[in-house]
Short mmCIF file of C-alpha atoms and ligand atoms in Angstrom, two decimals:
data_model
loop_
_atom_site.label_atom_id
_atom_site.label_comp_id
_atom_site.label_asym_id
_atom_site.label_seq_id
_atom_site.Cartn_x
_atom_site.Cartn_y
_atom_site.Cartn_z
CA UNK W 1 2.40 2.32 -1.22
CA UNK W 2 2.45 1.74 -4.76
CA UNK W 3 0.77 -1.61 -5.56
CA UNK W 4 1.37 -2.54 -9.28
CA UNK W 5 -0.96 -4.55 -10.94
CA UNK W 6 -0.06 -8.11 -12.23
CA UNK W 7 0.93 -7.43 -16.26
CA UNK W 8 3.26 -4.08 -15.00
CA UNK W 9 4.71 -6.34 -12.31
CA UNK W 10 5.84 -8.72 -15.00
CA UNK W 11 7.05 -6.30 -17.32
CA UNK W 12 9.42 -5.81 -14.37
CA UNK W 13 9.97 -9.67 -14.12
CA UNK W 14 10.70 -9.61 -18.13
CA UNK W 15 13.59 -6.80 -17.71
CA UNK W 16 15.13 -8.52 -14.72
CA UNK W 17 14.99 -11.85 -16.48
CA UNK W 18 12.45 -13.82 -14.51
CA UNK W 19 10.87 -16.11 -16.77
CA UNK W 20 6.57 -15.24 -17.55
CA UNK W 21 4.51 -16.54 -20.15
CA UNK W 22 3.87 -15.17 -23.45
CA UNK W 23 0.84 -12.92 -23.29
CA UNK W 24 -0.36 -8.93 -23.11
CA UNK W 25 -2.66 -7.06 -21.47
CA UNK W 26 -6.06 -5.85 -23.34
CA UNK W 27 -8.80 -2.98 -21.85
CA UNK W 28 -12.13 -4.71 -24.45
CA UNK W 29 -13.59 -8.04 -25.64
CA UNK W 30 -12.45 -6.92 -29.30
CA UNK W 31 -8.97 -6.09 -28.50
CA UNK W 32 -8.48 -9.65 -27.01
CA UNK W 33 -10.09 -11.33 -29.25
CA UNK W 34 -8.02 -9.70 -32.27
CA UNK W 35 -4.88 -10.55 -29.49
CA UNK W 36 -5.59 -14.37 -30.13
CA UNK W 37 -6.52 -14.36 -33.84
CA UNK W 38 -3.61 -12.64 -34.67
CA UNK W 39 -1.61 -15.14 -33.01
CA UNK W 40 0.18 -12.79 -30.29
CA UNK W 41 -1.20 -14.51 -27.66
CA UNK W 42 -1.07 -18.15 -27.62
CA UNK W 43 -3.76 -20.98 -27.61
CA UNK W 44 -5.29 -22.23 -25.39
CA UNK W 45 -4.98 -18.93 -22.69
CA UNK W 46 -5.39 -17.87 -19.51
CA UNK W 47 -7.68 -14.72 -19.01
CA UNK W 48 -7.17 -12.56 -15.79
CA UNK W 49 -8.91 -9.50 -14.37
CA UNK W 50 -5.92 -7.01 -13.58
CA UNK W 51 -7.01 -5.63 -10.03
CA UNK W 52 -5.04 -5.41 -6.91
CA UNK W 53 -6.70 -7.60 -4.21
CA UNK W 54 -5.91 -11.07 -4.56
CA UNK W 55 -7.89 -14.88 -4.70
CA UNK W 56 -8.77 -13.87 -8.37
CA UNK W 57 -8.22 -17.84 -8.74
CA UNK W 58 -11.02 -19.08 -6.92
CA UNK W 59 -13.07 -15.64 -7.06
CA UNK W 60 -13.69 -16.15 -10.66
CA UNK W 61 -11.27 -13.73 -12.11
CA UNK W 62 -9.27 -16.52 -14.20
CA UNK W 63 -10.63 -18.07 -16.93
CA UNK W 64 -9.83 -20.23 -19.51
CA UNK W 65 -9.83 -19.69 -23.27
CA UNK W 66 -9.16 -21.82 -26.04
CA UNK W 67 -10.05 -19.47 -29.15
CA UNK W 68 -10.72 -15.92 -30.17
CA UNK W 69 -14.37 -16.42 -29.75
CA UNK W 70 -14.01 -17.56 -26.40
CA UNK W 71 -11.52 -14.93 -25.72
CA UNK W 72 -14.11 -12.25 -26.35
CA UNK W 73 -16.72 -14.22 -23.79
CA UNK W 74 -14.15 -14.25 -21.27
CA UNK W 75 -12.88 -10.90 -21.92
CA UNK W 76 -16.13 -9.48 -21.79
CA UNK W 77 -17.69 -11.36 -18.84
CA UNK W 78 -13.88 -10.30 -16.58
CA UNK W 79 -14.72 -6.41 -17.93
CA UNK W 80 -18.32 -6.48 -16.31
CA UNK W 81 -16.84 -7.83 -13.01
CA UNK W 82 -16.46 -5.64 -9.63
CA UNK W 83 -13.63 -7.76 -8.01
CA UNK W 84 -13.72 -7.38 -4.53
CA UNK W 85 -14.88 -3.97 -4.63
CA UNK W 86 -12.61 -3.23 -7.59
CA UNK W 87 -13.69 -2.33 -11.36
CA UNK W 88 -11.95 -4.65 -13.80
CA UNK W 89 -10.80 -2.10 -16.74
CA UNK W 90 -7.87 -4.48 -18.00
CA UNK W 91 -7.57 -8.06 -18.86
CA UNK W 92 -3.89 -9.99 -18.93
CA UNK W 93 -4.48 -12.78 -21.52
CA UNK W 94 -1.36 -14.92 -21.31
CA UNK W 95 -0.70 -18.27 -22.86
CA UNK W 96 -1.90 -21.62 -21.08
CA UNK W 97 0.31 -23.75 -19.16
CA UNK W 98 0.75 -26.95 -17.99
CA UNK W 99 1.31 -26.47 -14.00
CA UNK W 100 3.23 -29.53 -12.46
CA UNK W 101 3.79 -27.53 -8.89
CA UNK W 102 2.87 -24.28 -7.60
CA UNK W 103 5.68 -22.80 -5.19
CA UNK W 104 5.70 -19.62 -3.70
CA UNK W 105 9.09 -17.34 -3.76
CA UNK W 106 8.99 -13.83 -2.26
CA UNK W 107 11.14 -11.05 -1.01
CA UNK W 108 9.80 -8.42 1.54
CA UNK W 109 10.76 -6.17 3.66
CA UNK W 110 10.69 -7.60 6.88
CA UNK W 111 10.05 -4.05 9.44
CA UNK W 112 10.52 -5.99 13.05
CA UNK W 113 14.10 -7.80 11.50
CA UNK W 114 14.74 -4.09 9.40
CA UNK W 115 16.05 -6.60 6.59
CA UNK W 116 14.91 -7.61 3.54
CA UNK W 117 13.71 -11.38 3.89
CA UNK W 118 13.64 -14.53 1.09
CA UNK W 119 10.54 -16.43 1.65
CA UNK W 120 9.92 -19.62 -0.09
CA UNK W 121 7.22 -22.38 0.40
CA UNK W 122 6.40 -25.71 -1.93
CA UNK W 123 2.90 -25.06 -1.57
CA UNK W 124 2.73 -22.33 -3.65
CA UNK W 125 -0.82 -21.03 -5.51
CA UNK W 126 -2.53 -20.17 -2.56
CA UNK W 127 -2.78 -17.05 -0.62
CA UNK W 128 0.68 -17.30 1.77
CA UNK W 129 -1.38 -15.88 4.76
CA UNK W 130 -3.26 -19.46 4.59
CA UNK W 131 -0.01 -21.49 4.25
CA UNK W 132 1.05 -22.87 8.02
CA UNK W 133 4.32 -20.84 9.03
CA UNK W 134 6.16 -23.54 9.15
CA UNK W 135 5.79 -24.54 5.42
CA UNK W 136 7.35 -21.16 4.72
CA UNK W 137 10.93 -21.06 4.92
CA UNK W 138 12.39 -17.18 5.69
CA UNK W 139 15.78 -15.97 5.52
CA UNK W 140 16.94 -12.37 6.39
CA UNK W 141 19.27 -11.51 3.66
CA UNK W 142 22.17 -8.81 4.07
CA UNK W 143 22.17 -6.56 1.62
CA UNK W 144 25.67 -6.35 1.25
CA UNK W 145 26.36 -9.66 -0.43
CA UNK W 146 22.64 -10.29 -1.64
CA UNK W 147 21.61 -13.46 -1.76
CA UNK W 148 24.68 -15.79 -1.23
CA UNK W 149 24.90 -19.48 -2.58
CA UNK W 150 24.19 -21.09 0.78
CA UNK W 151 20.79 -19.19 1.05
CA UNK W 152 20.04 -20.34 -3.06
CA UNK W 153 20.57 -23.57 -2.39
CA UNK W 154 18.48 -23.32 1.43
CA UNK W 155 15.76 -21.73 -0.79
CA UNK W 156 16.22 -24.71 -3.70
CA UNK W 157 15.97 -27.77 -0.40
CA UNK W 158 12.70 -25.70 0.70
CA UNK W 159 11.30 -25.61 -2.70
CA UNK W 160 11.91 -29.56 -3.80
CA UNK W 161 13.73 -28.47 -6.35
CA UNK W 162 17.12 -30.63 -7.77
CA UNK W 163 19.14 -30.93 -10.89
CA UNK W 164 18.43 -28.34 -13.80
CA UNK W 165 15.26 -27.16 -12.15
CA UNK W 166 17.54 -25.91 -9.18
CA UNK W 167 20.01 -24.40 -11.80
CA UNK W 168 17.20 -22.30 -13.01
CA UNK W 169 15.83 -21.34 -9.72
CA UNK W 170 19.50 -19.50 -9.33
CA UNK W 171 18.86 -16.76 -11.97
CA UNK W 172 15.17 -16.41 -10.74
CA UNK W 173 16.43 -15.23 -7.58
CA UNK W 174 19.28 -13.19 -8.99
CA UNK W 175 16.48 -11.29 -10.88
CA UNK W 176 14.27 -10.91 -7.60
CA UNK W 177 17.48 -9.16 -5.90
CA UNK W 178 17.89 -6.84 -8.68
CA UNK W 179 14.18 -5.82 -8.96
CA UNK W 180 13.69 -5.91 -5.08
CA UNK W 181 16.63 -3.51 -4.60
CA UNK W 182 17.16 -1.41 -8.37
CA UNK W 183 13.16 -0.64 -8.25
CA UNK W 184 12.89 0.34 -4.40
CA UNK W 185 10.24 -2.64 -3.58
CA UNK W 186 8.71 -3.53 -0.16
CA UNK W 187 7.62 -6.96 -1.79
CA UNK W 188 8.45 -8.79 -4.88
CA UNK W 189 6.38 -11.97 -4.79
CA UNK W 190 5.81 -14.89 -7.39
CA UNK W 191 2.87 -17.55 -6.52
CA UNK W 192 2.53 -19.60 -8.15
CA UNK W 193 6.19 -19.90 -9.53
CA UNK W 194 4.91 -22.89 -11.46
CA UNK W 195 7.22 -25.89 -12.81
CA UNK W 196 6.21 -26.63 -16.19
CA UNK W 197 8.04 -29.48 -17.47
CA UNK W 198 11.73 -29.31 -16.76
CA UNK W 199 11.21 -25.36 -16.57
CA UNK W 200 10.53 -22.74 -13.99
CA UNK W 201 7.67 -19.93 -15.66
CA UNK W 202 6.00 -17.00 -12.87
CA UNK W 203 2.39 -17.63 -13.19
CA UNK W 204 1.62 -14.60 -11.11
CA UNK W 205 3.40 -10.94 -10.02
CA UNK W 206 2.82 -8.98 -7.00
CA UNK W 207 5.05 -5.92 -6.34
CA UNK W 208 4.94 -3.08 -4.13
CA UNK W 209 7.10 -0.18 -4.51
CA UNK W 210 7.87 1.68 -1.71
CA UNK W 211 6.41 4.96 -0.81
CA UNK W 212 9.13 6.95 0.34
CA UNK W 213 10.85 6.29 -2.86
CA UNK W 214 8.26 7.67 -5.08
CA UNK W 215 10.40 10.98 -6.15
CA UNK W 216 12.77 8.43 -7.79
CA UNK W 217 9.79 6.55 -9.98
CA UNK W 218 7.78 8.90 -11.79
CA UNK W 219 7.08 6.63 -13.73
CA UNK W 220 4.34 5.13 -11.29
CA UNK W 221 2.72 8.85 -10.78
CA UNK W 222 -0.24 7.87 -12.83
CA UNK W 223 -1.07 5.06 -10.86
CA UNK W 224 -0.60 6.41 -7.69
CA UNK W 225 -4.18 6.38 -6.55
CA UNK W 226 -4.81 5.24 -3.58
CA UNK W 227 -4.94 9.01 -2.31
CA UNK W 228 -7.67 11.34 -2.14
CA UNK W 229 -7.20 14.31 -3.31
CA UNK W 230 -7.03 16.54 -0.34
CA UNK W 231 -4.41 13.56 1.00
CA UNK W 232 -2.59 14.31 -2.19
CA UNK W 233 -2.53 18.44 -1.82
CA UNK W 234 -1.63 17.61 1.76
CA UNK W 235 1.68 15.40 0.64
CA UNK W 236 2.46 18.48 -1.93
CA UNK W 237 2.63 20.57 1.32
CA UNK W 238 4.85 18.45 3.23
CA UNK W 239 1.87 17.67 6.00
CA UNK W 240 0.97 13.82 6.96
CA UNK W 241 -2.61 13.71 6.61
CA UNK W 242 -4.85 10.47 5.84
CA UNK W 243 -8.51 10.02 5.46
CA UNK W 244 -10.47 7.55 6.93
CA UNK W 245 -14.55 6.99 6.80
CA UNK W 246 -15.75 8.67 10.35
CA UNK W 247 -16.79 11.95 11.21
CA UNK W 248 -14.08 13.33 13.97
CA UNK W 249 -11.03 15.18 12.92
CA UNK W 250 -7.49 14.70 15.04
CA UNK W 251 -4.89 17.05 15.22
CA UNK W 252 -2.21 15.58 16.90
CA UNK W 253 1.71 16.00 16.57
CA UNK W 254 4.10 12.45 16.42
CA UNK W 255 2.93 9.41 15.00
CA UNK W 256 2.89 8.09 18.49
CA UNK W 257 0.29 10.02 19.59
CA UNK W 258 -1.74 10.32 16.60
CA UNK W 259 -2.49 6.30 16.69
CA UNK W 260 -2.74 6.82 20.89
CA UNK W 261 -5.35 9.71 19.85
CA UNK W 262 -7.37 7.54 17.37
CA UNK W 263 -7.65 4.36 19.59
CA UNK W 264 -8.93 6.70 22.67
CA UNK W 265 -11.40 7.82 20.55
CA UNK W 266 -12.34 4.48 19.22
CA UNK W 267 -12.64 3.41 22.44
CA UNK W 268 -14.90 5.69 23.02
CA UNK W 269 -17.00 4.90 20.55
CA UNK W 270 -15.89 7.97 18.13
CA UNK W 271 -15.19 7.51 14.56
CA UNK W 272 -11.85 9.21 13.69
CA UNK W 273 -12.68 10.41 10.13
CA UNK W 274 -9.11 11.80 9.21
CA UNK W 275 -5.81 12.71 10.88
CA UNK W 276 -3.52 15.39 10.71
CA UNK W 277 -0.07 14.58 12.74
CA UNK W 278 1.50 18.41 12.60
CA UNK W 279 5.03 16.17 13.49
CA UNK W 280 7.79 18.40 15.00
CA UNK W 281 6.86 21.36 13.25
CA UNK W 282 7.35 24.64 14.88
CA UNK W 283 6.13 26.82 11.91
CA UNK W 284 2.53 28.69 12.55
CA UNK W 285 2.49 29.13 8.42
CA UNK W 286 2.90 25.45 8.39
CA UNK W 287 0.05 24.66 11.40
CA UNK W 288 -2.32 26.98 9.37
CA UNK W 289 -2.23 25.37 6.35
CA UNK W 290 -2.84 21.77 8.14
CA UNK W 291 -5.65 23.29 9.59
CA UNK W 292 -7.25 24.76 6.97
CA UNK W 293 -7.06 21.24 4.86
CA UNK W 294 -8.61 19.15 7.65
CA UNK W 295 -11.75 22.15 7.63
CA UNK W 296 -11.99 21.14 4.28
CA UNK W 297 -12.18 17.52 4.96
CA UNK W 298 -15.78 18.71 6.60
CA UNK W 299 -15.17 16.31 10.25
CA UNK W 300 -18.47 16.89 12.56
CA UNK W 301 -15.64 17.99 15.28
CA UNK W 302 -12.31 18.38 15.52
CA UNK W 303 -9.71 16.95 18.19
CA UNK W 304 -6.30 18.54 19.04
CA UNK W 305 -4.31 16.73 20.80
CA UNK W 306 -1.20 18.43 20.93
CA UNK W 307 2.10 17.60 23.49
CA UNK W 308 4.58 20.33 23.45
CA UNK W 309 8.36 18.92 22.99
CA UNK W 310 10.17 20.44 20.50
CA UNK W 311 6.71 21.79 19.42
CA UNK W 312 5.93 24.57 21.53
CA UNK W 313 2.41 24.81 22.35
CA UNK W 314 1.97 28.45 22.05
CA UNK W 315 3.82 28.29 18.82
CA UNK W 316 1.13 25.92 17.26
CA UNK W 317 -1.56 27.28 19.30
CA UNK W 318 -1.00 30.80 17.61
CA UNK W 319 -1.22 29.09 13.78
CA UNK W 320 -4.17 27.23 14.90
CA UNK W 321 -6.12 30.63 16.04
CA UNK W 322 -5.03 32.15 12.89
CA UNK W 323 -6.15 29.12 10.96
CA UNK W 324 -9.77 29.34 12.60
CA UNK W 325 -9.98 32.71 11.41
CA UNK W 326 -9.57 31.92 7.92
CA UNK W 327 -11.90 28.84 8.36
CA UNK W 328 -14.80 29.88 5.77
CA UNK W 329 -18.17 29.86 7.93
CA UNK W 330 -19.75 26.78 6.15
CA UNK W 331 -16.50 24.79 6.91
CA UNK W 332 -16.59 25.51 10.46
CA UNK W 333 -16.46 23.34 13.48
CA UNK W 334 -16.89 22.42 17.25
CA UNK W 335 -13.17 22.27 18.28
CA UNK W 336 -11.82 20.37 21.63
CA UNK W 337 -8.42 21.29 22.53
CA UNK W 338 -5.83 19.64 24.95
CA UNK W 339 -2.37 20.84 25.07
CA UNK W 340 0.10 19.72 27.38
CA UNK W 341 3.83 20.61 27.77
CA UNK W 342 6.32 23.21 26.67
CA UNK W 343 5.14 26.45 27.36
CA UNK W 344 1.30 24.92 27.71
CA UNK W 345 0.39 28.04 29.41
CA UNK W 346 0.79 30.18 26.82
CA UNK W 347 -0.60 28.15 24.52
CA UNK W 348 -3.54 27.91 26.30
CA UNK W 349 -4.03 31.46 26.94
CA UNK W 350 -3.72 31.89 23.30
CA UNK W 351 -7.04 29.54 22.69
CA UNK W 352 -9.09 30.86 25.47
CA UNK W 353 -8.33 34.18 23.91
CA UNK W 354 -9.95 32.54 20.40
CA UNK W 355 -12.70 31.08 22.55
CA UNK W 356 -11.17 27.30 22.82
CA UNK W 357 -11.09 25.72 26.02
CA UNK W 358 -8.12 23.53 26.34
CA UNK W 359 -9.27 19.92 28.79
CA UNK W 360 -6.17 18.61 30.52
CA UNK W 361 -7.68 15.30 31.06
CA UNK W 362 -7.13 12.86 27.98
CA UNK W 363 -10.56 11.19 28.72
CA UNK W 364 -12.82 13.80 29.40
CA UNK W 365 -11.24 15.91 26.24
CA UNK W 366 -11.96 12.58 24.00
CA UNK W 367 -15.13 12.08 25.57
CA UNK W 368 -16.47 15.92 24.57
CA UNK W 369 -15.15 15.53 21.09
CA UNK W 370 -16.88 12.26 20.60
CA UNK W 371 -20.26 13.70 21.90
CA UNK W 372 -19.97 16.72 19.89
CA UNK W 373 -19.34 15.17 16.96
CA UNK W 374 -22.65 13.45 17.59
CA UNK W 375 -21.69 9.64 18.28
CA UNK W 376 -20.19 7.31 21.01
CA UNK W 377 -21.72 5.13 23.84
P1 GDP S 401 -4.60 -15.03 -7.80
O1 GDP S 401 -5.57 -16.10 -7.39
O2 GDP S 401 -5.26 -13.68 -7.80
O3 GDP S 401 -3.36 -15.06 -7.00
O4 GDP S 401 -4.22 -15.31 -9.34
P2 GDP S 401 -3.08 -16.24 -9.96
O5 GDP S 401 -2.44 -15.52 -11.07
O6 GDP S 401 -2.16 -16.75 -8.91
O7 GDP S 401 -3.89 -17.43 -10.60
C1 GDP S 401 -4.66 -18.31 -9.80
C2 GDP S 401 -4.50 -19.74 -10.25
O8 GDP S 401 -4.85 -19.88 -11.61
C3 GDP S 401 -3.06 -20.25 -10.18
O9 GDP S 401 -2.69 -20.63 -8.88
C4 GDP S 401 -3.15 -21.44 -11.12
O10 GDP S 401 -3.65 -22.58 -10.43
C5 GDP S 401 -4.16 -20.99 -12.15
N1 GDP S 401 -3.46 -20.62 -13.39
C6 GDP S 401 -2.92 -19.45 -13.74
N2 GDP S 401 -2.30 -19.53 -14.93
C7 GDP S 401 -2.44 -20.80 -15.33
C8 GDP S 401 -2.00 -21.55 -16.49
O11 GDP S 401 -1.34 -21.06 -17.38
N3 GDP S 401 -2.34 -22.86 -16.53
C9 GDP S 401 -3.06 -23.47 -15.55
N4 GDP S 401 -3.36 -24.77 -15.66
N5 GDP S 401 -3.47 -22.82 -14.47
C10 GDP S 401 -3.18 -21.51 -14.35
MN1 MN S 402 -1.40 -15.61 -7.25
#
């Protein structure tokens, strides 16, 4: 997931030709404060902390400005913040308006409908999550035909808006489309989309590109970095691995039984500390280099929890003894094994061989891995 941060989501509003205030983004108190002297960014201005979480509103993130000198306090002050856990390093200082109503547009990608969905509400300028579902108005829209006129016009009722302010509301969501679809998004959100005067103006951006089309925006590369970096050699290699904060390593294969894995183990009272889901792959080459990324990862113990399908087990079973060999001795640890399925024989002849004992029962398996890696109830 590529989350962009408020000013890059309105450069994106700017090229599609949804209207945002005047303003620019500055990384020091000086740099703003020559931004308003000079005149580029108008008077009286808003100042905002450019991180990703939201509630920057009433979290103190926002401020107000009405001259260079008080540009550079309010700069300055929004640099020395940790928002929500976040380091401010940039500052969007944008010109001041005059808010009459705060709606909330959005499209996402709706997973459960598998269709993109226009969401609108008039009471915009909050966090949506707060606003009661039925003050948001959704619409799946095909992708086909975009956004027809009847759904503009449903989306223009919701919003309160009539006359030349619902004329304007038309290109706003022609522009949405466009981005939503031309930049690969998951969610292209305005709120507040503020009416100021007889005008429409996006107060606020918040787009998410999606991940599986990050080979066709390398643009966003750079700020790709939500990933460690073993999570980002692992996505070099092809191999769907994720870090979380406990100490227990899973080896698993399908996503289905990865999340199964991680809940038994929660349940348990393990921490899951990162998870490896080796998929459909057949490929010892491939199992050995998954292997030998989660011993770097340093878990207390490791779980594999492995069903044979179209995965044999002996197949993976062989890359995994091969892997342990090539373990280095400081990165070694206690490993509890539980294969089941195609050719599970052989596969566990192949650990017992290496010294693994393979536990048939889910439970006790889970149980062992939790107490070796020091922790449960
Ligand atoms: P968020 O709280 O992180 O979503 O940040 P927003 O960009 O949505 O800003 C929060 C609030 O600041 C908005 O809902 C507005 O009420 C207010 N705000 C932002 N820009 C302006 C402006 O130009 N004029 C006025 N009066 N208020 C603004
Ligand atoms: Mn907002």
């Amino acid at each position: 997931m590529v989350k962009l941060a408020e000013w890059r989501g309105k450069e994106l509003f700017r090229k599609y030709g949804v209207p945002v205030p005047t303003g620019r983004v500055v990384r020091s108190a000086e740099e703003g404060e020559r931004a308003a002297a000079s005149g580029s960014v108008p008077l009286p201005c808003v100042v905002k902390a450019q991180v990703l979480a939201g509630g920057r509103g009433k979290g103190g993130a926002v401020r107000f400005a009405n001259s260079p000198s008080e540009v550079h306090a309010a700069t300055a002050a929004i640099l020395g913040l940790e928002f929500k856990g976040e380091k401010v390093r940039e500052v969007l200082l944008e010109g001041k308006v005059a808010i009459g109503r705060e709606l909330y547009l959005a499209i996402a990608l709706d997973r459960s409908l598998r269709s993109p969905v226009l969401m609108a509400s008039a009471e915009g300028g909050v966090e949506i999550e707060t606003v009661a579902d039925g003050a948001v108005d959704r619409q799946p829209i095909d992708p086909f035909p975009g956004i027809t006129g009847f759904e503009r016009r449903r989306a223009a009722r919701t919003l309160g808006l009539s006359g030349g302010l619902a004329n304007e509301l038309d290109p706003i969501l022609r522009a949405l489309w466009a981005l939503f679809q031309a930049e690969d998004a998951e969610l292209v959100e305005i709120n507040p989309l503020a009416v100021v005067g007889d005008h429409l103006l996006a107060l606020d951006s918040k787009v998410i590109i999606e991940d599986d089309a990050g080979f066709r925006h390398p643009e966003y590369a750079e700020i790709r970095d939500d990933r460690t970096p073993l999570e980002e050699i692992a996505r070099e290699k092809e191999i769907a691995f994720v870090q979380l904060d406990g100490n227990i390593g899973v080896i698993a294969n399908g996503a289905g039984l990865t999340m199964a894995t991680l809940d038994v183990l929660m349940e348990l009272g393990g921490k899951p500390g990162v998870f490896l889901d080796l998929g459909g792959t057949d490929d010892p080459k491939k199992v050995t280099e998954a292997f030998l990324l989660m011993a770097e990862a340093r878990p207390n113990a490791v779980f594999l929890n492995i069903f044979g399908g179209v995965t044999r087990c002996d197949t993976v079973a062989t890359g995994l003894v091969a892997a342990m060999r090539q373990v280095p001795e400081a990165n070694r640890f206690p490993l509890v094994a539980r294969i089941r399925g195609n050719n599970e024989k052989e596969g566990i002849e192949i650990l017992r061989a290496a010294g693994v004992t393979s536990v048939p029962d889910l439970r006790a398996s889970a149980e062992a891995v939790v107490a070796a890696a020091g922790g449960g109830r």
